[in-house]
């Protein structure tokens, strides 16, 4: 039974990855920060099947101890300060977790589990102000937020440890991936939850920023499969993971509201407060390398994904006894 060590197990990707690895017969060890509360909402259905161990990306010693204790075969570093907007208000904290945190995990691996295989969650936000479209593994980075800058550091330190110490370390450059487990602060979930609340009469309008920003959006449950496939290859390498399709926030609104028979124009208000200091206008992946080398293709299309998320938010509010359907 191989052992997988997951930082960020309580997040969207961590929960889907844990499910996948449990199905494959792994022993799954998840890193959690010591806290007086237990925010395990996304893994509540898994807590009896995974092992949780206390460690912190800000504390080198705790990571070394955790890896020495569980002796992992695979390490997935999914933990980060991952909300782009917050990275402008908390840039130093973002750097500590999202950049230097990667070094601490790699250094712990080098000392306690050098034969393990390491996955780093890189991001399409590294491309930022894109210099070519679509974006592939060779596309130069031009990050446009403290988050994107921190992710570039995490990406290159992973390459550096691979080349300097001979570690099996890879980066998955994942484009936007969403699900009903996405945080409410992210625009896809903000829209689908807003549609549900408007449908149930809980609110009347939804305030958003740039409606023309375009992204390559896929389903998180598909993308964790790509992570796992990267660690099964003979040689470590980096891969872009995405759908190769791009959609605007405006189209996201059209599909989400339309799934409930609503006209988005009657409810969406553009609010300058939600505009980014430096906007990333267009991100779209060229995932051909991942498809060829990993045999990976996304299964859930964008329209299906948006409808899935709206339905889940409606069900959540109804189960809580909120609202009355319009």
PDB file of C-alpha atoms in Angstrom:
ATOM      1  CA  UNK A   1       0.000   0.000   0.000  1.00  0.00           C
ATOM      2  CA  UNK A   2       1.730   3.231  -1.142  1.00  0.00           C
ATOM      3  CA  UNK A   3       1.575   6.229   1.180  1.00  0.00           C
ATOM      4  CA  UNK A   4       0.588   9.681  -0.099  1.00  0.00           C
ATOM      5  CA  UNK A   5       1.374  12.827   1.889  1.00  0.00           C
ATOM      6  CA  UNK A   6      -0.920  15.762   1.031  1.00  0.00           C
ATOM      7  CA  UNK A   7      -0.524  19.349   2.172  1.00  0.00           C
ATOM      8  CA  UNK A   8      -3.745  21.300   1.676  1.00  0.00           C
ATOM      9  CA  UNK A   9      -5.916  18.200   2.112  1.00  0.00           C
ATOM     10  CA  UNK A  10      -8.776  20.297   3.511  1.00  0.00           C
ATOM     11  CA  UNK A  11      -8.961  22.361   0.304  1.00  0.00           C
ATOM     12  CA  UNK A  12     -10.866  21.707  -2.904  1.00  0.00           C
ATOM     13  CA  UNK A  13      -8.063  19.865  -4.705  1.00  0.00           C
ATOM     14  CA  UNK A  14      -6.897  18.047  -1.580  1.00  0.00           C
ATOM     15  CA  UNK A  15     -10.322  16.555  -0.963  1.00  0.00           C
ATOM     16  CA  UNK A  16     -10.725  15.307  -4.550  1.00  0.00           C
ATOM     17  CA  UNK A  17      -7.162  13.964  -4.593  1.00  0.00           C
ATOM     18  CA  UNK A  18      -7.707  12.119  -1.305  1.00  0.00           C
ATOM     19  CA  UNK A  19     -10.827  10.476  -2.762  1.00  0.00           C
ATOM     20  CA  UNK A  20      -8.952   9.416  -5.888  1.00  0.00           C
ATOM     21  CA  UNK A  21      -5.995   7.963  -3.980  1.00  0.00           C
ATOM     22  CA  UNK A  22      -8.218   6.093  -1.525  1.00  0.00           C
ATOM     23  CA  UNK A  23      -9.998   4.502  -4.498  1.00  0.00           C
ATOM     24  CA  UNK A  24      -6.580   3.395  -5.783  1.00  0.00           C
ATOM     25  CA  UNK A  25      -5.713   1.751  -2.468  1.00  0.00           C
ATOM     26  CA  UNK A  26      -3.354   4.363  -1.047  1.00  0.00           C
ATOM     27  CA  UNK A  27      -2.742   5.157   2.579  1.00  0.00           C
ATOM     28  CA  UNK A  28      -3.504   8.882   2.661  1.00  0.00           C
ATOM     29  CA  UNK A  29      -1.855  11.187   5.201  1.00  0.00           C
ATOM     30  CA  UNK A  30      -3.089  14.772   5.247  1.00  0.00           C
ATOM     31  CA  UNK A  31      -1.248  17.718   6.761  1.00  0.00           C
ATOM     32  CA  UNK A  32      -3.366  20.075   8.851  1.00  0.00           C
ATOM     33  CA  UNK A  33      -2.399  23.143  10.811  1.00  0.00           C
ATOM     34  CA  UNK A  34      -2.957  22.955  14.548  1.00  0.00           C
ATOM     35  CA  UNK A  35      -6.106  24.915  15.374  1.00  0.00           C
ATOM     36  CA  UNK A  36      -8.725  25.233  18.080  1.00  0.00           C
ATOM     37  CA  UNK A  37     -11.349  24.509  15.410  1.00  0.00           C
ATOM     38  CA  UNK A  38     -11.526  21.722  12.826  1.00  0.00           C
ATOM     39  CA  UNK A  39     -12.417  23.152   9.379  1.00  0.00           C
ATOM     40  CA  UNK A  40     -12.779  19.767   7.679  1.00  0.00           C
ATOM     41  CA  UNK A  41     -15.956  20.514   5.711  1.00  0.00           C
ATOM     42  CA  UNK A  42     -14.578  19.270   2.377  1.00  0.00           C
ATOM     43  CA  UNK A  43     -13.158  16.039   3.829  1.00  0.00           C
ATOM     44  CA  UNK A  44     -15.847  15.333   6.423  1.00  0.00           C
ATOM     45  CA  UNK A  45     -16.837  12.186   4.524  1.00  0.00           C
ATOM     46  CA  UNK A  46     -13.211  11.001   4.483  1.00  0.00           C
ATOM     47  CA  UNK A  47     -11.924  11.692   8.013  1.00  0.00           C
ATOM     48  CA  UNK A  48     -12.369   8.062   9.065  1.00  0.00           C
ATOM     49  CA  UNK A  49     -10.341   6.854   6.073  1.00  0.00           C
ATOM     50  CA  UNK A  50      -7.397   9.265   6.088  1.00  0.00           C
ATOM     51  CA  UNK A  51      -4.724  10.028   8.674  1.00  0.00           C
ATOM     52  CA  UNK A  52      -4.318  13.660   9.695  1.00  0.00           C
ATOM     53  CA  UNK A  53      -0.964  14.893  10.961  1.00  0.00           C
ATOM     54  CA  UNK A  54      -0.123  18.332  12.383  1.00  0.00           C
ATOM     55  CA  UNK A  55       2.485  20.400  10.544  1.00  0.00           C
ATOM     56  CA  UNK A  56       2.770  23.877   9.060  1.00  0.00           C
ATOM     57  CA  UNK A  57       4.310  25.260   5.862  1.00  0.00           C
ATOM     58  CA  UNK A  58       5.774  28.067   7.989  1.00  0.00           C
ATOM     59  CA  UNK A  59       7.581  25.597  10.281  1.00  0.00           C
ATOM     60  CA  UNK A  60      10.404  23.621   8.694  1.00  0.00           C
ATOM     61  CA  UNK A  61      10.933  21.323  11.681  1.00  0.00           C
ATOM     62  CA  UNK A  62       7.280  20.209  11.770  1.00  0.00           C
ATOM     63  CA  UNK A  63       7.404  19.189   8.096  1.00  0.00           C
ATOM     64  CA  UNK A  64      10.584  17.143   8.551  1.00  0.00           C
ATOM     65  CA  UNK A  65       9.055  15.370  11.562  1.00  0.00           C
ATOM     66  CA  UNK A  66       5.791  14.673   9.731  1.00  0.00           C
ATOM     67  CA  UNK A  67       7.534  13.139   6.715  1.00  0.00           C
ATOM     68  CA  UNK A  68       9.900  11.109   8.866  1.00  0.00           C
ATOM     69  CA  UNK A  69       6.909   9.732  10.755  1.00  0.00           C
ATOM     70  CA  UNK A  70       4.747   8.708   7.790  1.00  0.00           C
ATOM     71  CA  UNK A  71       7.524   7.867   5.247  1.00  0.00           C
ATOM     72  CA  UNK A  72       5.597   8.831   2.103  1.00  0.00           C
ATOM     73  CA  UNK A  73       6.006   7.416  -1.382  1.00  0.00           C
ATOM     74  CA  UNK A  74       4.305  10.430  -2.970  1.00  0.00           C
ATOM     75  CA  UNK A  75       4.105  14.032  -1.739  1.00  0.00           C
ATOM     76  CA  UNK A  76       1.502  16.448  -3.090  1.00  0.00           C
ATOM     77  CA  UNK A  77       2.045  20.093  -2.133  1.00  0.00           C
ATOM     78  CA  UNK A  78      -1.367  21.685  -2.607  1.00  0.00           C
ATOM     79  CA  UNK A  79      -1.281  24.090   0.351  1.00  0.00           C
ATOM     80  CA  UNK A  80      -1.040  27.802  -0.423  1.00  0.00           C
ATOM     81  CA  UNK A  81      -2.615  31.194   0.112  1.00  0.00           C
ATOM     82  CA  UNK A  82      -4.520  30.637  -3.097  1.00  0.00           C
ATOM     83  CA  UNK A  83      -6.896  33.586  -3.515  1.00  0.00           C
ATOM     84  CA  UNK A  84      -5.442  36.113  -5.956  1.00  0.00           C
ATOM     85  CA  UNK A  85      -7.300  39.135  -4.515  1.00  0.00           C
ATOM     86  CA  UNK A  86      -5.991  38.438  -1.007  1.00  0.00           C
ATOM     87  CA  UNK A  87      -2.435  38.356  -2.314  1.00  0.00           C
ATOM     88  CA  UNK A  88      -2.540  42.142  -2.795  1.00  0.00           C
ATOM     89  CA  UNK A  89      -3.734  42.801   0.757  1.00  0.00           C
ATOM     90  CA  UNK A  90      -1.475  40.124   2.288  1.00  0.00           C
ATOM     91  CA  UNK A  91       1.513  39.893  -0.079  1.00  0.00           C
ATOM     92  CA  UNK A  92       4.080  38.890   2.547  1.00  0.00           C
ATOM     93  CA  UNK A  93       1.922  36.104   3.959  1.00  0.00           C
ATOM     94  CA  UNK A  94       1.244  34.915   0.401  1.00  0.00           C
ATOM     95  CA  UNK A  95       4.996  34.763  -0.216  1.00  0.00           C
ATOM     96  CA  UNK A  96       5.610  32.832   3.001  1.00  0.00           C
ATOM     97  CA  UNK A  97       3.063  30.105   2.199  1.00  0.00           C
ATOM     98  CA  UNK A  98       2.923  30.025  -1.583  1.00  0.00           C
ATOM     99  CA  UNK A  99       6.631  30.594  -2.326  1.00  0.00           C
ATOM    100  CA  UNK A 100       8.863  29.782   0.641  1.00  0.00           C
ATOM    101  CA  UNK A 101       6.454  27.086   1.816  1.00  0.00           C
ATOM    102  CA  UNK A 102       7.383  25.073  -1.274  1.00  0.00           C
ATOM    103  CA  UNK A 103      11.063  25.252  -0.353  1.00  0.00           C
ATOM    104  CA  UNK A 104      10.304  24.056   3.164  1.00  0.00           C
ATOM    105  CA  UNK A 105       8.369  21.034   1.859  1.00  0.00           C
ATOM    106  CA  UNK A 106      11.122  20.189  -0.641  1.00  0.00           C
ATOM    107  CA  UNK A 107      13.804  20.568   2.013  1.00  0.00           C
ATOM    108  CA  UNK A 108      11.822  18.287   4.356  1.00  0.00           C
ATOM    109  CA  UNK A 109      11.543  15.751   1.538  1.00  0.00           C
ATOM    110  CA  UNK A 110      15.288  15.961   0.821  1.00  0.00           C
ATOM    111  CA  UNK A 111      16.077  15.243   4.456  1.00  0.00           C
ATOM    112  CA  UNK A 112      13.342  12.773   5.433  1.00  0.00           C
ATOM    113  CA  UNK A 113      11.991  11.170   2.234  1.00  0.00           C
ATOM    114  CA  UNK A 114      14.448  11.676  -0.667  1.00  0.00           C
ATOM    115  CA  UNK A 115      13.146   8.636  -2.582  1.00  0.00           C
ATOM    116  CA  UNK A 116       9.574   9.937  -2.613  1.00  0.00           C
ATOM    117  CA  UNK A 117       7.977  11.605  -5.628  1.00  0.00           C
ATOM    118  CA  UNK A 118       6.930  15.249  -5.275  1.00  0.00           C
ATOM    119  CA  UNK A 119       4.131  17.192  -6.968  1.00  0.00           C
ATOM    120  CA  UNK A 120       4.004  20.993  -6.852  1.00  0.00           C
ATOM    121  CA  UNK A 121       0.731  22.794  -7.603  1.00  0.00           C
ATOM    122  CA  UNK A 122       1.819  25.473 -10.066  1.00  0.00           C
ATOM    123  CA  UNK A 123      -0.727  27.845 -11.588  1.00  0.00           C
ATOM    124  CA  UNK A 124      -1.731  29.436 -14.879  1.00  0.00           C
ATOM    125  CA  UNK A 125      -1.567  32.768 -13.012  1.00  0.00           C
ATOM    126  CA  UNK A 126       2.208  32.493 -13.548  1.00  0.00           C
ATOM    127  CA  UNK A 127       1.601  33.368 -17.216  1.00  0.00           C
ATOM    128  CA  UNK A 128      -0.272  36.553 -16.223  1.00  0.00           C
ATOM    129  CA  UNK A 129       0.190  39.112 -18.983  1.00  0.00           C
ATOM    130  CA  UNK A 130       0.557  36.406 -21.572  1.00  0.00           C
ATOM    131  CA  UNK A 131       3.257  36.640 -24.232  1.00  0.00           C
ATOM    132  CA  UNK A 132       1.713  33.905 -26.393  1.00  0.00           C
ATOM    133  CA  UNK A 133      -1.648  32.158 -26.758  1.00  0.00           C
ATOM    134  CA  UNK A 134      -2.355  29.394 -25.958  1.00  0.00           C
ATOM    135  CA  UNK A 135       0.058  28.891 -23.064  1.00  0.00           C
ATOM    136  CA  UNK A 136       2.262  25.806 -22.979  1.00  0.00           C
ATOM    137  CA  UNK A 137       5.150  24.509 -20.876  1.00  0.00           C
ATOM    138  CA  UNK A 138       7.675  26.678 -22.735  1.00  0.00           C
ATOM    139  CA  UNK A 139       5.661  29.920 -22.495  1.00  0.00           C
ATOM    140  CA  UNK A 140       7.574  32.586 -20.499  1.00  0.00           C
ATOM    141  CA  UNK A 141       6.031  33.665 -17.215  1.00  0.00           C
ATOM    142  CA  UNK A 142       4.780  37.231 -16.645  1.00  0.00           C
ATOM    143  CA  UNK A 143       2.861  37.146 -13.329  1.00  0.00           C
ATOM    144  CA  UNK A 144       0.493  40.019 -12.556  1.00  0.00           C
ATOM    145  CA  UNK A 145      -0.197  39.517  -8.844  1.00  0.00           C
ATOM    146  CA  UNK A 146       1.758  38.697  -5.682  1.00  0.00           C
ATOM    147  CA  UNK A 147       0.103  35.266  -5.884  1.00  0.00           C
ATOM    148  CA  UNK A 148       1.368  34.718  -9.430  1.00  0.00           C
ATOM    149  CA  UNK A 149       4.866  35.870  -8.449  1.00  0.00           C
ATOM    150  CA  UNK A 150       4.891  33.491  -5.462  1.00  0.00           C
ATOM    151  CA  UNK A 151       3.778  30.610  -7.692  1.00  0.00           C
ATOM    152  CA  UNK A 152       6.621  31.335 -10.119  1.00  0.00           C
ATOM    153  CA  UNK A 153       9.074  31.011  -7.217  1.00  0.00           C
ATOM    154  CA  UNK A 154       7.451  27.731  -6.159  1.00  0.00           C
ATOM    155  CA  UNK A 155       7.667  26.429  -9.726  1.00  0.00           C
ATOM    156  CA  UNK A 156      11.334  27.264 -10.221  1.00  0.00           C
ATOM    157  CA  UNK A 157      12.453  26.065  -6.796  1.00  0.00           C
ATOM    158  CA  UNK A 158      10.853  22.708  -7.685  1.00  0.00           C
ATOM    159  CA  UNK A 159      12.843  22.601 -10.936  1.00  0.00           C
ATOM    160  CA  UNK A 160      15.950  23.625  -8.997  1.00  0.00           C
ATOM    161  CA  UNK A 161      15.631  20.816  -6.430  1.00  0.00           C
ATOM    162  CA  UNK A 162      15.022  18.310  -9.223  1.00  0.00           C
ATOM    163  CA  UNK A 163      18.132  19.370 -11.107  1.00  0.00           C
ATOM    164  CA  UNK A 164      20.351  20.034  -8.067  1.00  0.00           C
ATOM    165  CA  UNK A 165      19.545  17.044  -5.886  1.00  0.00           C
ATOM    166  CA  UNK A 166      18.142  14.491  -8.330  1.00  0.00           C
ATOM    167  CA  UNK A 167      14.739  14.468  -6.639  1.00  0.00           C
ATOM    168  CA  UNK A 168      11.672  13.216  -8.473  1.00  0.00           C
ATOM    169  CA  UNK A 169       9.898  16.575  -8.412  1.00  0.00           C
ATOM    170  CA  UNK A 170       7.315  17.819 -10.909  1.00  0.00           C
ATOM    171  CA  UNK A 171       5.101  20.863 -11.361  1.00  0.00           C
ATOM    172  CA  UNK A 172       1.592  20.739 -12.731  1.00  0.00           C
ATOM    173  CA  UNK A 173       0.755  24.119 -14.282  1.00  0.00           C
ATOM    174  CA  UNK A 174      -2.974  23.873 -13.716  1.00  0.00           C
ATOM    175  CA  UNK A 175      -5.395  26.292 -15.276  1.00  0.00           C
ATOM    176  CA  UNK A 176      -8.537  27.293 -13.362  1.00  0.00           C
ATOM    177  CA  UNK A 177     -10.355  24.282 -12.006  1.00  0.00           C
ATOM    178  CA  UNK A 178     -13.628  24.522 -10.140  1.00  0.00           C
ATOM    179  CA  UNK A 179     -16.243  22.414  -8.360  1.00  0.00           C
ATOM    180  CA  UNK A 180     -19.029  22.624  -5.767  1.00  0.00           C
ATOM    181  CA  UNK A 181     -16.181  22.551  -3.200  1.00  0.00           C
ATOM    182  CA  UNK A 182     -14.607  25.760  -4.522  1.00  0.00           C
ATOM    183  CA  UNK A 183     -14.341  28.591  -1.992  1.00  0.00           C
ATOM    184  CA  UNK A 184     -17.142  31.159  -2.075  1.00  0.00           C
ATOM    185  CA  UNK A 185     -14.634  33.973  -2.731  1.00  0.00           C
ATOM    186  CA  UNK A 186     -13.703  32.612  -6.182  1.00  0.00           C
ATOM    187  CA  UNK A 187     -15.661  34.098  -9.086  1.00  0.00           C
ATOM    188  CA  UNK A 188     -17.154  30.828 -10.368  1.00  0.00           C
ATOM    189  CA  UNK A 189     -18.525  29.894  -6.956  1.00  0.00           C
ATOM    190  CA  UNK A 190     -19.525  33.493  -6.249  1.00  0.00           C
ATOM    191  CA  UNK A 191     -21.643  33.380  -9.395  1.00  0.00           C
ATOM    192  CA  UNK A 192     -23.206  29.936  -8.844  1.00  0.00           C
ATOM    193  CA  UNK A 193     -23.982  30.663  -5.192  1.00  0.00           C
ATOM    194  CA  UNK A 194     -25.388  34.047  -6.214  1.00  0.00           C
ATOM    195  CA  UNK A 195     -27.658  32.398  -8.784  1.00  0.00           C
ATOM    196  CA  UNK A 196     -28.911  29.966  -6.146  1.00  0.00           C
ATOM    197  CA  UNK A 197     -29.578  32.756  -3.649  1.00  0.00           C
ATOM    198  CA  UNK A 198     -31.370  34.885  -6.259  1.00  0.00           C
ATOM    199  CA  UNK A 199     -33.433  31.885  -7.405  1.00  0.00           C
ATOM    200  CA  UNK A 200     -34.492  31.290  -3.790  1.00  0.00           C
ATOM    201  CA  UNK A 201     -35.303  34.964  -3.172  1.00  0.00           C
ATOM    202  CA  UNK A 202     -32.438  35.433  -0.715  1.00  0.00           C
ATOM    203  CA  UNK A 203     -30.860  38.318  -2.651  1.00  0.00           C
ATOM    204  CA  UNK A 204     -31.617  40.394  -5.737  1.00  0.00           C
ATOM    205  CA  UNK A 205     -28.279  41.353  -7.253  1.00  0.00           C
ATOM    206  CA  UNK A 206     -24.783  39.993  -7.738  1.00  0.00           C
ATOM    207  CA  UNK A 207     -21.806  42.381  -7.781  1.00  0.00           C
ATOM    208  CA  UNK A 208     -18.824  41.401  -9.927  1.00  0.00           C
ATOM    209  CA  UNK A 209     -15.660  42.947 -11.373  1.00  0.00           C
ATOM    210  CA  UNK A 210     -14.346  42.515 -14.918  1.00  0.00           C
ATOM    211  CA  UNK A 211     -16.915  40.598 -16.973  1.00  0.00           C
ATOM    212  CA  UNK A 212     -14.603  40.392 -19.991  1.00  0.00           C
ATOM    213  CA  UNK A 213     -11.786  38.466 -18.261  1.00  0.00           C
ATOM    214  CA  UNK A 214     -11.438  35.067 -19.951  1.00  0.00           C
ATOM    215  CA  UNK A 215     -10.275  31.837 -18.365  1.00  0.00           C
ATOM    216  CA  UNK A 216      -9.766  28.177 -19.180  1.00  0.00           C
ATOM    217  CA  UNK A 217     -12.081  26.537 -16.626  1.00  0.00           C
ATOM    218  CA  UNK A 218     -12.254  22.798 -15.889  1.00  0.00           C
ATOM    219  CA  UNK A 219     -13.479  20.400 -13.198  1.00  0.00           C
ATOM    220  CA  UNK A 220     -11.197  19.892 -10.189  1.00  0.00           C
ATOM    221  CA  UNK A 221     -12.090  16.198 -10.007  1.00  0.00           C
ATOM    222  CA  UNK A 222     -10.555  15.720 -13.463  1.00  0.00           C
ATOM    223  CA  UNK A 223      -7.417  17.701 -12.666  1.00  0.00           C
ATOM    224  CA  UNK A 224      -6.358  15.693  -9.602  1.00  0.00           C
ATOM    225  CA  UNK A 225      -6.183  12.651 -11.883  1.00  0.00           C
ATOM    226  CA  UNK A 226      -3.574  14.525 -13.934  1.00  0.00           C
ATOM    227  CA  UNK A 227      -1.583  15.194 -10.727  1.00  0.00           C
ATOM    228  CA  UNK A 228      -1.484  11.494  -9.928  1.00  0.00           C
ATOM    229  CA  UNK A 229      -0.507  10.560 -13.497  1.00  0.00           C
ATOM    230  CA  UNK A 230       2.478  12.926 -13.371  1.00  0.00           C
ATOM    231  CA  UNK A 231       3.974  10.958 -10.469  1.00  0.00           C
ATOM    232  CA  UNK A 232       3.580   7.612 -12.298  1.00  0.00           C
ATOM    233  CA  UNK A 233       5.952   8.504 -15.163  1.00  0.00           C
ATOM    234  CA  UNK A 234       9.459   7.062 -15.498  1.00  0.00           C
ATOM    235  CA  UNK A 235      11.046  10.529 -15.482  1.00  0.00           C
ATOM    236  CA  UNK A 236       9.903  13.727 -13.737  1.00  0.00           C
ATOM    237  CA  UNK A 237       8.661  16.534 -15.974  1.00  0.00           C
ATOM    238  CA  UNK A 238       6.339  19.557 -15.868  1.00  0.00           C
ATOM    239  CA  UNK A 239       2.930  19.699 -17.564  1.00  0.00           C
ATOM    240  CA  UNK A 240       0.275  22.252 -18.464  1.00  0.00           C
ATOM    241  CA  UNK A 241      -3.210  21.007 -17.538  1.00  0.00           C
ATOM    242  CA  UNK A 242      -6.335  22.657 -18.932  1.00  0.00           C
ATOM    243  CA  UNK A 243      -9.192  22.225 -21.399  1.00  0.00           C
ATOM    244  CA  UNK A 244      -7.892  24.352 -24.272  1.00  0.00           C
ATOM    245  CA  UNK A 245     -11.162  26.340 -24.256  1.00  0.00           C
ATOM    246  CA  UNK A 246     -11.689  29.862 -22.949  1.00  0.00           C
ATOM    247  CA  UNK A 247     -14.820  31.462 -21.496  1.00  0.00           C
ATOM    248  CA  UNK A 248     -15.503  34.963 -20.207  1.00  0.00           C
ATOM    249  CA  UNK A 249     -17.016  35.854 -16.844  1.00  0.00           C
ATOM    250  CA  UNK A 250     -19.952  37.211 -18.864  1.00  0.00           C
ATOM    251  CA  UNK A 251     -20.495  33.763 -20.438  1.00  0.00           C
ATOM    252  CA  UNK A 252     -20.193  32.177 -16.998  1.00  0.00           C
ATOM    253  CA  UNK A 253     -23.056  34.416 -15.857  1.00  0.00           C
ATOM    254  CA  UNK A 254     -25.165  33.643 -18.952  1.00  0.00           C
ATOM    255  CA  UNK A 255     -24.862  29.890 -18.408  1.00  0.00           C
ATOM    256  CA  UNK A 256     -25.326  29.954 -14.629  1.00  0.00           C
ATOM    257  CA  UNK A 257     -28.374  32.240 -14.606  1.00  0.00           C
ATOM    258  CA  UNK A 258     -29.779  30.604 -17.728  1.00  0.00           C
ATOM    259  CA  UNK A 259     -29.718  27.166 -16.068  1.00  0.00           C
ATOM    260  CA  UNK A 260     -32.411  28.489 -13.703  1.00  0.00           C
ATOM    261  CA  UNK A 261     -34.414  30.403 -16.297  1.00  0.00           C
ATOM    262  CA  UNK A 262     -33.033  33.768 -15.132  1.00  0.00           C
ATOM    263  CA  UNK A 263     -31.677  36.701 -17.157  1.00  0.00           C
ATOM    264  CA  UNK A 264     -28.248  37.597 -15.807  1.00  0.00           C
ATOM    265  CA  UNK A 265     -28.559  41.198 -17.039  1.00  0.00           C
ATOM    266  CA  UNK A 266     -31.356  41.799 -14.533  1.00  0.00           C
ATOM    267  CA  UNK A 267     -29.169  40.869 -11.580  1.00  0.00           C
ATOM    268  CA  UNK A 268     -25.439  41.389 -12.287  1.00  0.00           C
ATOM    269  CA  UNK A 269     -23.925  44.745 -11.304  1.00  0.00           C
ATOM    270  CA  UNK A 270     -20.341  45.658 -12.240  1.00  0.00           C
ATOM    271  CA  UNK A 271     -18.599  47.060  -9.153  1.00  0.00           C
ATOM    272  CA  UNK A 272     -15.206  48.797  -9.393  1.00  0.00           C
ATOM    273  CA  UNK A 273     -14.386  47.412  -5.948  1.00  0.00           C
ATOM    274  CA  UNK A 274     -13.857  43.978  -7.498  1.00  0.00           C
ATOM    275  CA  UNK A 275     -11.465  45.127 -10.242  1.00  0.00           C
ATOM    276  CA  UNK A 276      -7.867  43.890  -9.852  1.00  0.00           C
ATOM    277  CA  UNK A 277      -4.987  46.395  -9.666  1.00  0.00           C
ATOM    278  CA  UNK A 278      -3.399  44.509 -12.590  1.00  0.00           C
ATOM    279  CA  UNK A 279      -5.790  42.394 -14.638  1.00  0.00           C
ATOM    280  CA  UNK A 280      -5.068  39.086 -16.341  1.00  0.00           C
ATOM    281  CA  UNK A 281      -7.320  39.280 -19.398  1.00  0.00           C
ATOM    282  CA  UNK A 282      -6.909  35.915 -21.133  1.00  0.00           C
ATOM    283  CA  UNK A 283      -5.641  32.518 -20.080  1.00  0.00           C
ATOM    284  CA  UNK A 284      -6.068  29.408 -22.228  1.00  0.00           C
ATOM    285  CA  UNK A 285      -4.064  26.182 -22.058  1.00  0.00           C
ATOM    286  CA  UNK A 286      -2.344  24.069 -24.649  1.00  0.00           C
ATOM    287  CA  UNK A 287      -2.606  20.714 -22.814  1.00  0.00           C
ATOM    288  CA  UNK A 288      -1.319  18.614 -25.722  1.00  0.00           C
ATOM    289  CA  UNK A 289       1.787  17.435 -23.847  1.00  0.00           C
ATOM    290  CA  UNK A 290      -0.296  16.165 -20.908  1.00  0.00           C
ATOM    291  CA  UNK A 291      -2.712  14.447 -23.263  1.00  0.00           C
ATOM    292  CA  UNK A 292       0.077  12.731 -25.185  1.00  0.00           C
ATOM    293  CA  UNK A 293       2.461  11.835 -22.340  1.00  0.00           C
ATOM    294  CA  UNK A 294      -0.030  11.215 -19.523  1.00  0.00           C
ATOM    295  CA  UNK A 295      -3.025  10.003 -21.517  1.00  0.00           C
ATOM    296  CA  UNK A 296      -5.078  12.634 -19.698  1.00  0.00           C
ATOM    297  CA  UNK A 297      -8.156  14.406 -21.045  1.00  0.00           C
ATOM    298  CA  UNK A 298     -10.816  16.408 -19.179  1.00  0.00           C
ATOM    299  CA  UNK A 299     -14.179  14.678 -18.929  1.00  0.00           C
ATOM    300  CA  UNK A 300     -16.488  17.422 -17.622  1.00  0.00           C
ATOM    301  CA  UNK A 301     -17.254  20.322 -19.987  1.00  0.00           C
ATOM    302  CA  UNK A 302     -17.714  23.920 -18.870  1.00  0.00           C
ATOM    303  CA  UNK A 303     -21.505  24.074 -19.228  1.00  0.00           C
ATOM    304  CA  UNK A 304     -21.878  20.811 -17.316  1.00  0.00           C
ATOM    305  CA  UNK A 305     -19.520  22.095 -14.620  1.00  0.00           C
ATOM    306  CA  UNK A 306     -21.420  25.370 -14.127  1.00  0.00           C
ATOM    307  CA  UNK A 307     -24.772  23.603 -13.962  1.00  0.00           C
ATOM    308  CA  UNK A 308     -23.355  21.089 -11.462  1.00  0.00           C
ATOM    309  CA  UNK A 309     -22.190  23.945  -9.233  1.00  0.00           C
ATOM    310  CA  UNK A 310     -25.485  25.852  -9.401  1.00  0.00           C
ATOM    311  CA  UNK A 311     -27.438  22.674  -8.568  1.00  0.00           C
ATOM    312  CA  UNK A 312     -25.144  21.959  -5.603  1.00  0.00           C
ATOM    313  CA  UNK A 313     -25.538  25.490  -4.224  1.00  0.00           C
ATOM    314  CA  UNK A 314     -29.327  25.308  -4.620  1.00  0.00           C
ATOM    315  CA  UNK A 315     -29.400  21.979  -2.783  1.00  0.00           C
ATOM    316  CA  UNK A 316     -27.183  23.351  -0.003  1.00  0.00           C
ATOM    317  CA  UNK A 317     -29.404  26.374   0.620  1.00  0.00           C
ATOM    318  CA  UNK A 318     -32.603  24.338   0.432  1.00  0.00           C
ATOM    319  CA  UNK A 319     -31.282  21.766   2.893  1.00  0.00           C
ATOM    320  CA  UNK A 320     -30.559  24.646   5.277  1.00  0.00           C
ATOM    321  CA  UNK A 321     -34.182  25.805   4.898  1.00  0.00           C
ATOM    322  CA  UNK A 322     -33.259  29.039   3.121  1.00  0.00           C
ATOM    323  CA  UNK A 323     -35.418  30.956   0.680  1.00  0.00           C
ATOM    324  CA  UNK A 324     -38.459  30.207  -1.418  1.00  0.00           C
ATOM    325  CA  UNK A 325     -38.045  29.388  -5.096  1.00  0.00           C
ATOM    326  CA  UNK A 326     -39.008  32.093  -7.564  1.00  0.00           C
TER     327      UNK A 326
END
